[in-house]
Amino acid sequence: MNSTQLSIAFAGLLFVIAIALGALAFYKLSRWKILDRAIVAIAPAICILSFLFAFNQFLIRFEGIQWGVKGNWSAVRLLPSFALKHGYQIYYDPNSGPITGMIKGPMMALAYLPVTLGSSPVVAVILGSLTATTFFFVPILWLHFGKSWKDVQTFIISLFAFLFFCLLVVISPVLRYVAFSVHADAIALGLSAASCAVLYYNQQRDRFSTLFLSAIFVVLAIWTKQVSLPIIVAIPLFLLLAEGWRCCKRYLLCLFISGISISAILIAIFDPKALFFYLFVVPSNHPWQGEAGKVTALLQTAKELFNYSFWPLVILGCVLLYHLFLNVKRKTAINLWFKQNPWILFVLVGIFLVPTAVLGKVKVGGDINNFGYSLYFTTTAASLALMQLAIAARIAEIKIVAQSVKIAVLALFSALILFQSPKVFALIPTLSANLAQGFEKLEAFPSQVAYRYAKNHPEEAYFPWQTLSTLMADGKMYHFEYGLFDLDLAGFPASEEQFYEYIPENMKIIAFLGRNDGYVLKRLPEFSRKIEVEELPGWEVYAREE
């Protein structure tokens, strides 16, 4: 029996165990209502299904193993953290220092600093991926299970809401990219979600301790990635609508104090002139993608974001229509409705993040990960809204709706088991192949190969896309090719003196794998002789003309 057959057999055994556990739970909970028992019965199968999907996505992100461009980026994004460890700055004066392409806030480098304990690039990237996934999911776990663990039925509802969120993440190209990749996005989103979670569960939202904690998370998120900035408007607006002007003023004061304090610390650590240049001047000077006009580009990008957000928006639309009907019947005051439905905070944050998410995508170098800033919050809002409706089944006035939500959840997850299980089994060969390659070919990971070569031949090779490797191997930081291109694109090309200062002094070869933008070779025309190097199989290697 080969590895694929073993994997299929193991997955099948997991599903059999899940069905058996579900049947046992259905039998043991005989005092519960039949609908609640049915939901509990399918919970183990949904957990297995979600785990297999999520694990496969994690392995696909960690494909290599055979990582091409994406893998190179994951390693490069850890470069600022390792730069700090080795005594380098991450923001230099525009005309000096090695160019890393770092145009995100310094909190990204600080958040990934524990990853620098990794002894090699491949270990560092694994730790980085786990760090990103932790930041992405922990606040969501807190939001769903913060107060549900004391009651079994409430816990089951929370579990299904969390699994619903996870499935939306796995089927979304945007969210699964953000959740399982080394990037600033997962850090910024996790901190932003934590700022909302502090307010979500606290009934006394006007307490200074609560407001300060939320404000600190907001400021840290903004110092992680600039796209998070609109959250400083969304949260005060929610507090104004739910708690009144007094609470809103207190929060604005907390934001001001937190912003000044944290910013002062970061500016004291990092050069303020360099911070301003790389965080604001460079991104603002990047051209837009495509040849269409700006209005057309914005509309097309906004439409793309809407398409990715379709299902969370449909769910939220249905829930909001129901609440509109209920409020007409109850004549509930608007501030009381906001107070009773704190999930609306995430809707507001998602809406306010749309402009920066669209602008982040529309610029050259922008990718769909920018859509994650809005989509993460609308998806969270959808799962929390459904969870609140389902938990409210004990309230007679909305019992029918809440029961309908449970029926819909049961139907949805039953359909997922019925239709997605075959897909999971179809993915088993890929899953087992990825897993096997992951353990068998770790040493073939491009950054690992470059690291090994740099250890054996210090300061002789320049890897423009594996600069983390040479930094870890001999403590020297060199220019990252896309960083050079990025500055040139913004109108600030590196001078000849700066360029030559941060390339290997005794350079004999320049090597690429997976990506070669031609920018480095253009500035080093003498390296035009293509050669083969036994220690770099499959690489594109250039040496000086003889």
PDB file of N, CA and C in Angstrom, residues 246-291:
ATOM      1  N   ARG A 246     -20.215  60.627  25.291  1.00  0.00           N
ATOM      2  CA  ARG A 246     -19.261  60.586  26.409  1.00  0.00           C
ATOM      3  C   ARG A 246     -18.254  59.446  26.221  1.00  0.00           C
ATOM      4  N   CYS A 247     -18.737  58.263  25.883  1.00  0.00           N
ATOM      5  CA  CYS A 247     -17.858  57.113  25.668  1.00  0.00           C
ATOM      6  C   CYS A 247     -16.976  57.334  24.450  1.00  0.00           C
ATOM      7  N   CYS A 248     -17.540  57.913  23.408  1.00  0.00           N
ATOM      8  CA  CYS A 248     -16.770  58.187  22.191  1.00  0.00           C
ATOM      9  C   CYS A 248     -15.619  59.145  22.490  1.00  0.00           C
ATOM     10  N   LYS A 249     -15.879  60.202  23.253  1.00  0.00           N
ATOM     11  CA  LYS A 249     -14.827  61.165  23.613  1.00  0.00           C
ATOM     12  C   LYS A 249     -13.732  60.494  24.427  1.00  0.00           C
ATOM     13  N   ARG A 250     -14.139  59.626  25.340  1.00  0.00           N
ATOM     14  CA  ARG A 250     -13.141  58.906  26.144  1.00  0.00           C
ATOM     15  C   ARG A 250     -12.239  58.042  25.251  1.00  0.00           C
ATOM     16  N   TYR A 251     -12.873  57.393  24.278  1.00  0.00           N
ATOM     17  CA  TYR A 251     -12.089  56.528  23.396  1.00  0.00           C
ATOM     18  C   TYR A 251     -11.125  57.339  22.538  1.00  0.00           C
ATOM     19  N   LEU A 252     -11.599  58.469  22.047  1.00  0.00           N
ATOM     20  CA  LEU A 252     -10.726  59.336  21.251  1.00  0.00           C
ATOM     21  C   LEU A 252      -9.538  59.820  22.086  1.00  0.00           C
ATOM     22  N   LEU A 253      -9.790  60.101  23.364  1.00  0.00           N
ATOM     23  CA  LEU A 253      -8.701  60.494  24.263  1.00  0.00           C
ATOM     24  C   LEU A 253      -7.711  59.344  24.431  1.00  0.00           C
ATOM     25  N   CYS A 254      -8.239  58.126  24.601  1.00  0.00           N
ATOM     26  CA  CYS A 254      -7.371  56.950  24.736  1.00  0.00           C
ATOM     27  C   CYS A 254      -6.558  56.707  23.464  1.00  0.00           C
ATOM     28  N   LEU A 255      -7.209  56.902  22.318  1.00  0.00           N
ATOM     29  CA  LEU A 255      -6.499  56.767  21.046  1.00  0.00           C
ATOM     30  C   LEU A 255      -5.369  57.792  20.931  1.00  0.00           C
ATOM     31  N   PHE A 256      -5.658  59.015  21.340  1.00  0.00           N
ATOM     32  CA  PHE A 256      -4.665  60.085  21.266  1.00  0.00           C
ATOM     33  C   PHE A 256      -3.468  59.767  22.159  1.00  0.00           C
ATOM     34  N   ILE A 257      -3.734  59.395  23.409  1.00  0.00           N
ATOM     35  CA  ILE A 257      -2.648  59.103  24.355  1.00  0.00           C
ATOM     36  C   ILE A 257      -1.850  57.884  23.897  1.00  0.00           C
ATOM     37  N   SER A 258      -2.575  56.823  23.481  1.00  0.00           N
ATOM     38  CA  SER A 258      -1.897  55.599  23.016  1.00  0.00           C
ATOM     39  C   SER A 258      -1.082  55.884  21.758  1.00  0.00           C
ATOM     40  N   GLY A 259      -1.676  56.646  20.844  1.00  0.00           N
ATOM     41  CA  GLY A 259      -0.992  56.956  19.596  1.00  0.00           C
ATOM     42  C   GLY A 259       0.276  57.746  19.829  1.00  0.00           C
ATOM     43  N   ILE A 260       0.201  58.762  20.679  1.00  0.00           N
ATOM     44  CA  ILE A 260       1.381  59.582  20.979  1.00  0.00           C
ATOM     45  C   ILE A 260       2.450  58.752  21.675  1.00  0.00           C
ATOM     46  N   SER A 261       2.041  57.941  22.654  1.00  0.00           N
ATOM     47  CA  SER A 261       3.007  57.168  23.448  1.00  0.00           C
ATOM     48  C   SER A 261       3.724  56.122  22.601  1.00  0.00           C
ATOM     49  N   ILE A 262       2.938  55.301  21.890  1.00  0.00           N
ATOM     50  CA  ILE A 262       3.538  54.225  21.094  1.00  0.00           C
ATOM     51  C   ILE A 262       4.350  54.807  19.935  1.00  0.00           C
ATOM     52  N   SER A 263       3.837  55.845  19.309  1.00  0.00           N
ATOM     53  CA  SER A 263       4.562  56.468  18.203  1.00  0.00           C
ATOM     54  C   SER A 263       5.876  57.067  18.675  1.00  0.00           C
ATOM     55  N   ALA A 264       5.857  57.669  19.860  1.00  0.00           N
ATOM     56  CA  ALA A 264       7.086  58.259  20.400  1.00  0.00           C
ATOM     57  C   ALA A 264       8.154  57.191  20.634  1.00  0.00           C
ATOM     58  N   ILE A 265       7.719  56.036  21.135  1.00  0.00           N
ATOM     59  CA  ILE A 265       8.663  54.938  21.380  1.00  0.00           C
ATOM     60  C   ILE A 265       9.263  54.443  20.066  1.00  0.00           C
ATOM     61  N   LEU A 266       8.393  54.237  19.060  1.00  0.00           N
ATOM     62  CA  LEU A 266       8.866  53.717  17.777  1.00  0.00           C
ATOM     63  C   LEU A 266       9.751  54.725  17.055  1.00  0.00           C
ATOM     64  N   ILE A 267       9.395  56.012  17.154  1.00  0.00           N
ATOM     65  CA  ILE A 267      10.205  57.047  16.514  1.00  0.00           C
ATOM     66  C   ILE A 267      11.561  57.182  17.202  1.00  0.00           C
ATOM     67  N   ALA A 268      11.576  56.903  18.525  1.00  0.00           N
ATOM     68  CA  ALA A 268      12.848  56.933  19.249  1.00  0.00           C
ATOM     69  C   ALA A 268      13.750  55.773  18.836  1.00  0.00           C
ATOM     70  N   ILE A 269      13.129  54.646  18.468  1.00  0.00           N
ATOM     71  CA  ILE A 269      13.902  53.460  18.073  1.00  0.00           C
ATOM     72  C   ILE A 269      14.330  53.546  16.612  1.00  0.00           C
ATOM     73  N   PHE A 270      13.400  53.990  15.759  1.00  0.00           N
ATOM     74  CA  PHE A 270      13.654  54.028  14.314  1.00  0.00           C
ATOM     75  C   PHE A 270      13.730  55.476  13.843  1.00  0.00           C
ATOM     76  N   ASP A 271      14.578  55.715  12.860  1.00  0.00           N
ATOM     77  CA  ASP A 271      14.793  57.055  12.319  1.00  0.00           C
ATOM     78  C   ASP A 271      13.473  57.629  11.787  1.00  0.00           C
ATOM     79  N   PRO A 272      12.966  58.735  12.359  1.00  0.00           N
ATOM     80  CA  PRO A 272      11.661  59.278  11.922  1.00  0.00           C
ATOM     81  C   PRO A 272      11.630  59.701  10.459  1.00  0.00           C
ATOM     82  N   LYS A 273      12.750  60.253   9.975  1.00  0.00           N
ATOM     83  CA  LYS A 273      12.806  60.658   8.568  1.00  0.00           C
ATOM     84  C   LYS A 273      12.695  59.447   7.648  1.00  0.00           C
ATOM     85  N   ALA A 274      13.421  58.384   8.002  1.00  0.00           N
ATOM     86  CA  ALA A 274      13.376  57.158   7.204  1.00  0.00           C
ATOM     87  C   ALA A 274      12.005  56.498   7.295  1.00  0.00           C
ATOM     88  N   LEU A 275      11.394  56.522   8.486  1.00  0.00           N
ATOM     89  CA  LEU A 275      10.043  55.976   8.661  1.00  0.00           C
ATOM     90  C   LEU A 275       9.055  56.663   7.727  1.00  0.00           C
ATOM     91  N   PHE A 276       9.090  57.984   7.731  1.00  0.00           N
ATOM     92  CA  PHE A 276       8.157  58.747   6.898  1.00  0.00           C
ATOM     93  C   PHE A 276       8.393  58.452   5.417  1.00  0.00           C
ATOM     94  N   PHE A 277       9.654  58.336   5.050  1.00  0.00           N
ATOM     95  CA  PHE A 277       9.978  58.098   3.643  1.00  0.00           C
ATOM     96  C   PHE A 277       9.443  56.747   3.173  1.00  0.00           C
ATOM     97  N   TYR A 278       9.734  55.690   3.924  1.00  0.00           N
ATOM     98  CA  TYR A 278       9.363  54.348   3.476  1.00  0.00           C
ATOM     99  C   TYR A 278       7.887  54.011   3.720  1.00  0.00           C
ATOM    100  N   LEU A 279       7.269  54.621   4.733  1.00  0.00           N
ATOM    101  CA  LEU A 279       5.872  54.291   5.036  1.00  0.00           C
ATOM    102  C   LEU A 279       4.874  55.155   4.268  1.00  0.00           C
ATOM    103  N   PHE A 280       5.294  56.348   3.859  1.00  0.00           N
ATOM    104  CA  PHE A 280       4.335  57.248   3.212  1.00  0.00           C
ATOM    105  C   PHE A 280       4.806  57.752   1.845  1.00  0.00           C
ATOM    106  N   VAL A 281       6.057  58.217   1.752  1.00  0.00           N
ATOM    107  CA  VAL A 281       6.523  58.807   0.497  1.00  0.00           C
ATOM    108  C   VAL A 281       6.601  57.758  -0.614  1.00  0.00           C
ATOM    109  N   VAL A 282       7.244  56.622  -0.328  1.00  0.00           N
ATOM    110  CA  VAL A 282       7.407  55.592  -1.356  1.00  0.00           C
ATOM    111  C   VAL A 282       6.055  55.025  -1.812  1.00  0.00           C
ATOM    112  N   PRO A 283       5.187  54.560  -0.895  1.00  0.00           N
ATOM    113  CA  PRO A 283       3.898  54.018  -1.359  1.00  0.00           C
ATOM    114  C   PRO A 283       3.050  55.035  -2.114  1.00  0.00           C
ATOM    115  N   SER A 284       3.081  56.292  -1.687  1.00  0.00           N
ATOM    116  CA  SER A 284       2.246  57.308  -2.349  1.00  0.00           C
ATOM    117  C   SER A 284       2.736  57.619  -3.761  1.00  0.00           C
ATOM    118  N   ASN A 285       4.001  57.310  -4.060  1.00  0.00           N
ATOM    119  CA  ASN A 285       4.551  57.582  -5.391  1.00  0.00           C
ATOM    120  C   ASN A 285       4.501  56.378  -6.326  1.00  0.00           C
ATOM    121  N   HIS A 286       3.972  55.254  -5.851  1.00  0.00           N
ATOM    122  CA  HIS A 286       3.836  54.097  -6.729  1.00  0.00           C
ATOM    123  C   HIS A 286       2.757  54.354  -7.778  1.00  0.00           C
ATOM    124  N   PRO A 287       3.005  54.003  -9.028  1.00  0.00           N
ATOM    125  CA  PRO A 287       1.972  54.163 -10.056  1.00  0.00           C
ATOM    126  C   PRO A 287       0.857  53.136  -9.901  1.00  0.00           C
ATOM    127  N   TRP A 288      -0.227  53.368 -10.608  1.00  0.00           N
ATOM    128  CA  TRP A 288      -1.363  52.453 -10.561  1.00  0.00           C
ATOM    129  C   TRP A 288      -1.185  51.352 -11.595  1.00  0.00           C
ATOM    130  N   GLN A 289      -1.809  50.189 -11.311  1.00  0.00           N
ATOM    131  CA  GLN A 289      -1.746  49.075 -12.249  1.00  0.00           C
ATOM    132  C   GLN A 289      -2.652  49.342 -13.451  1.00  0.00           C
ATOM    133  N   GLY A 290      -2.270  48.776 -14.601  1.00  0.00           N
ATOM    134  CA  GLY A 290      -3.109  48.848 -15.787  1.00  0.00           C
ATOM    135  C   GLY A 290      -3.045  50.194 -16.475  1.00  0.00           C
ATOM    136  N   GLU A 291      -3.731  50.256 -17.598  1.00  0.00           N
ATOM    137  CA  GLU A 291      -3.737  51.472 -18.395  1.00  0.00           C
ATOM    138  C   GLU A 291      -5.060  52.219 -18.309  1.00  0.00           C
TER     139      GLU A 291
END
